[in-house]
Tab-separated table of C-alpha atoms in Angstrom:
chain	number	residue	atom	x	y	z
A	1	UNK	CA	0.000	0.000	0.000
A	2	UNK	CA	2.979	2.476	0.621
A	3	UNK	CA	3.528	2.744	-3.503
A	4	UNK	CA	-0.317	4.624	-3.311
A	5	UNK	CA	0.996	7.036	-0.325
A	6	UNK	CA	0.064	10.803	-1.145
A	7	UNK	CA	-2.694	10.244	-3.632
A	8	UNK	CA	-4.480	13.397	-3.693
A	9	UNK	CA	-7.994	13.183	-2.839
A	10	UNK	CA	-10.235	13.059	-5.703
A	11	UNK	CA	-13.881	11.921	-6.368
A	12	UNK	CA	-13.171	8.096	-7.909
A	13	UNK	CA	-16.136	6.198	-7.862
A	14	UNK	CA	-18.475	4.867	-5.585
A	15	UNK	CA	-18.898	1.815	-3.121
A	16	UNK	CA	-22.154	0.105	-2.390
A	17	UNK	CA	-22.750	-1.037	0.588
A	18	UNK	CA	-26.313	-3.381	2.351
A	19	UNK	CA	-27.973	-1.556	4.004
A	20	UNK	CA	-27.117	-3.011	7.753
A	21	UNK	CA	-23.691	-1.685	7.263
A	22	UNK	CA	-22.495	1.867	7.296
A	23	UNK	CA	-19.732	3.876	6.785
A	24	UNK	CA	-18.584	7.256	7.987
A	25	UNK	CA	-15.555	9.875	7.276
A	26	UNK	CA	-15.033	11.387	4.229
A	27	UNK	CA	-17.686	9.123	2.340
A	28	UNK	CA	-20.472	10.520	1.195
A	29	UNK	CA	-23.708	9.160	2.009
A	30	UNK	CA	-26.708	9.347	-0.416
A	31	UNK	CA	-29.474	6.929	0.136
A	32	UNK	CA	-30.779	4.328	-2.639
A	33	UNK	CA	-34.589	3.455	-3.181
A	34	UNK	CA	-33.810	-0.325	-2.628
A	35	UNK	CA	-32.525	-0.149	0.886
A	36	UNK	CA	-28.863	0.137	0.668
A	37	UNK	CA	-26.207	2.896	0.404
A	38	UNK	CA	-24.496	4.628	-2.088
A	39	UNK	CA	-21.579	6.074	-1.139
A	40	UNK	CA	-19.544	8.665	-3.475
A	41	UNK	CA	-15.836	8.457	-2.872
A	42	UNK	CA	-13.617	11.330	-2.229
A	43	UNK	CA	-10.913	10.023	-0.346
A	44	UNK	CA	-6.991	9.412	0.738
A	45	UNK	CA	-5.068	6.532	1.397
A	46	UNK	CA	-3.839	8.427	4.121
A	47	UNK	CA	-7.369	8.831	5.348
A	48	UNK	CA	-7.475	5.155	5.346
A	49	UNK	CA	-4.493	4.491	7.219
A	50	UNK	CA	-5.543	6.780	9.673
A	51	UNK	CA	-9.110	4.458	9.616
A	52	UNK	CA	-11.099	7.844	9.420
A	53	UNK	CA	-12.917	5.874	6.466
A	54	UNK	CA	-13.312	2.313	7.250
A	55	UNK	CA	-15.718	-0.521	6.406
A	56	UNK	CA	-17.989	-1.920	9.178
A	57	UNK	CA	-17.150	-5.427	9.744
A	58	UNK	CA	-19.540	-8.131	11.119
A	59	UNK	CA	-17.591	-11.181	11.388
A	60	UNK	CA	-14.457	-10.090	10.632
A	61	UNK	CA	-15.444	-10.491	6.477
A	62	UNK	CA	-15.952	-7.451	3.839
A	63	UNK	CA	-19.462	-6.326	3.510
A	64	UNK	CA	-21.222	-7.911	-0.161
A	65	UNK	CA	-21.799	-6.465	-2.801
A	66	UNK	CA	-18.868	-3.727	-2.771
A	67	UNK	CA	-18.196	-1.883	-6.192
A	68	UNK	CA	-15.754	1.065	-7.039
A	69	UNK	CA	-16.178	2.475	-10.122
A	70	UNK	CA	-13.338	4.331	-11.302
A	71	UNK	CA	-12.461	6.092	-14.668
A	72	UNK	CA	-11.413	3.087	-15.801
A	73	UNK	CA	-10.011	-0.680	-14.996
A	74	UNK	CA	-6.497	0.175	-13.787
A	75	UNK	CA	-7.846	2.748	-11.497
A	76	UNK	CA	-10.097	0.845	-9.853
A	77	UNK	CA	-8.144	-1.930	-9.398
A	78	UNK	CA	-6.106	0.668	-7.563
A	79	UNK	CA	-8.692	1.660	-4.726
A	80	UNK	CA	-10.541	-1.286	-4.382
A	81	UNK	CA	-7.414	-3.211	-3.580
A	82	UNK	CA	-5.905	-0.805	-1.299
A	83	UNK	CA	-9.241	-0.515	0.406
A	84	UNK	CA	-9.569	-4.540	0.877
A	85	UNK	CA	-6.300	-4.464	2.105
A	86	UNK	CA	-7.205	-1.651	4.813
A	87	UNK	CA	-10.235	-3.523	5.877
A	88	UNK	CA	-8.251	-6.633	6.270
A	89	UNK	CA	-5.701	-4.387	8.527
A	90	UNK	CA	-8.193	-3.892	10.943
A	91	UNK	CA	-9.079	-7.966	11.636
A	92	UNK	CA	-12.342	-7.203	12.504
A	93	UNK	CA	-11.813	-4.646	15.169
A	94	UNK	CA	-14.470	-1.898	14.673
A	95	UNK	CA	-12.673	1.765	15.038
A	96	UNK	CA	-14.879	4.613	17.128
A	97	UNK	CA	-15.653	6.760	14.156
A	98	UNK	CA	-18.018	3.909	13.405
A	99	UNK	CA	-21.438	3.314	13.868
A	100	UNK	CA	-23.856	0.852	13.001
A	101	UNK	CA	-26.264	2.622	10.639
A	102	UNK	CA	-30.174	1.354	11.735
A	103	UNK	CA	-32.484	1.269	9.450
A	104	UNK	CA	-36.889	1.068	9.828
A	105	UNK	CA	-37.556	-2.456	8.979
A	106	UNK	CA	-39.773	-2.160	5.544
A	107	UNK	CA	-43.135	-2.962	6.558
A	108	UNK	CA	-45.486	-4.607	4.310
């Protein structure tokens, strides 16, 4: 991860996320119609390392379905690995900048 060190922040995508997790930091949140999250990115890697923007864990595995979409394939290959490899950094320990984000069950 230290060859991404001092990438400036720029908007690079986005990162879906179910809707019992939740992330906080420098993500921004915008809610989707079917329940989950959508979360522009607009991020460091030094952000990450410092864990102001980290996944919420449950189990110790990386929330399902996560996408970034980047400008293209190289890019996002870029983020998404660097941000796997800051999840798996944190072995399931959940930092205090997160919550968990509650949600009104869908009543039918």
């Amino acid at each position: 991860m230290s060859t991404f060190d001092g990438v400036l922040k720029k908007r690079v995508g986005w990162i879906y996320v179910p809707r019992r997790f939740h992330l906080e930091g420098t993500f921004l949140k915008q809610f989707r119609g079917d329940g989950g999250v959508k979360y522009d990115v607009d991020l460091s890697l030094s952000d990450l390392k410092a864990e102001k923007t980290i996944f919420v864990l449950k189990g110790g595995s990386i929330p399902k379905p996560i996408h970034l979409k980047a400008e293209n394939l190289v890019e996002r290959e870029k983020w998404l690995n660097a941000l796997q490899a800051v999840v798996r950094s944190v072995d399931g320990v959940l930092p205090t900048t997160c919550r968990r984000h509650i949600h009104k069950e869908h009543r039918g």
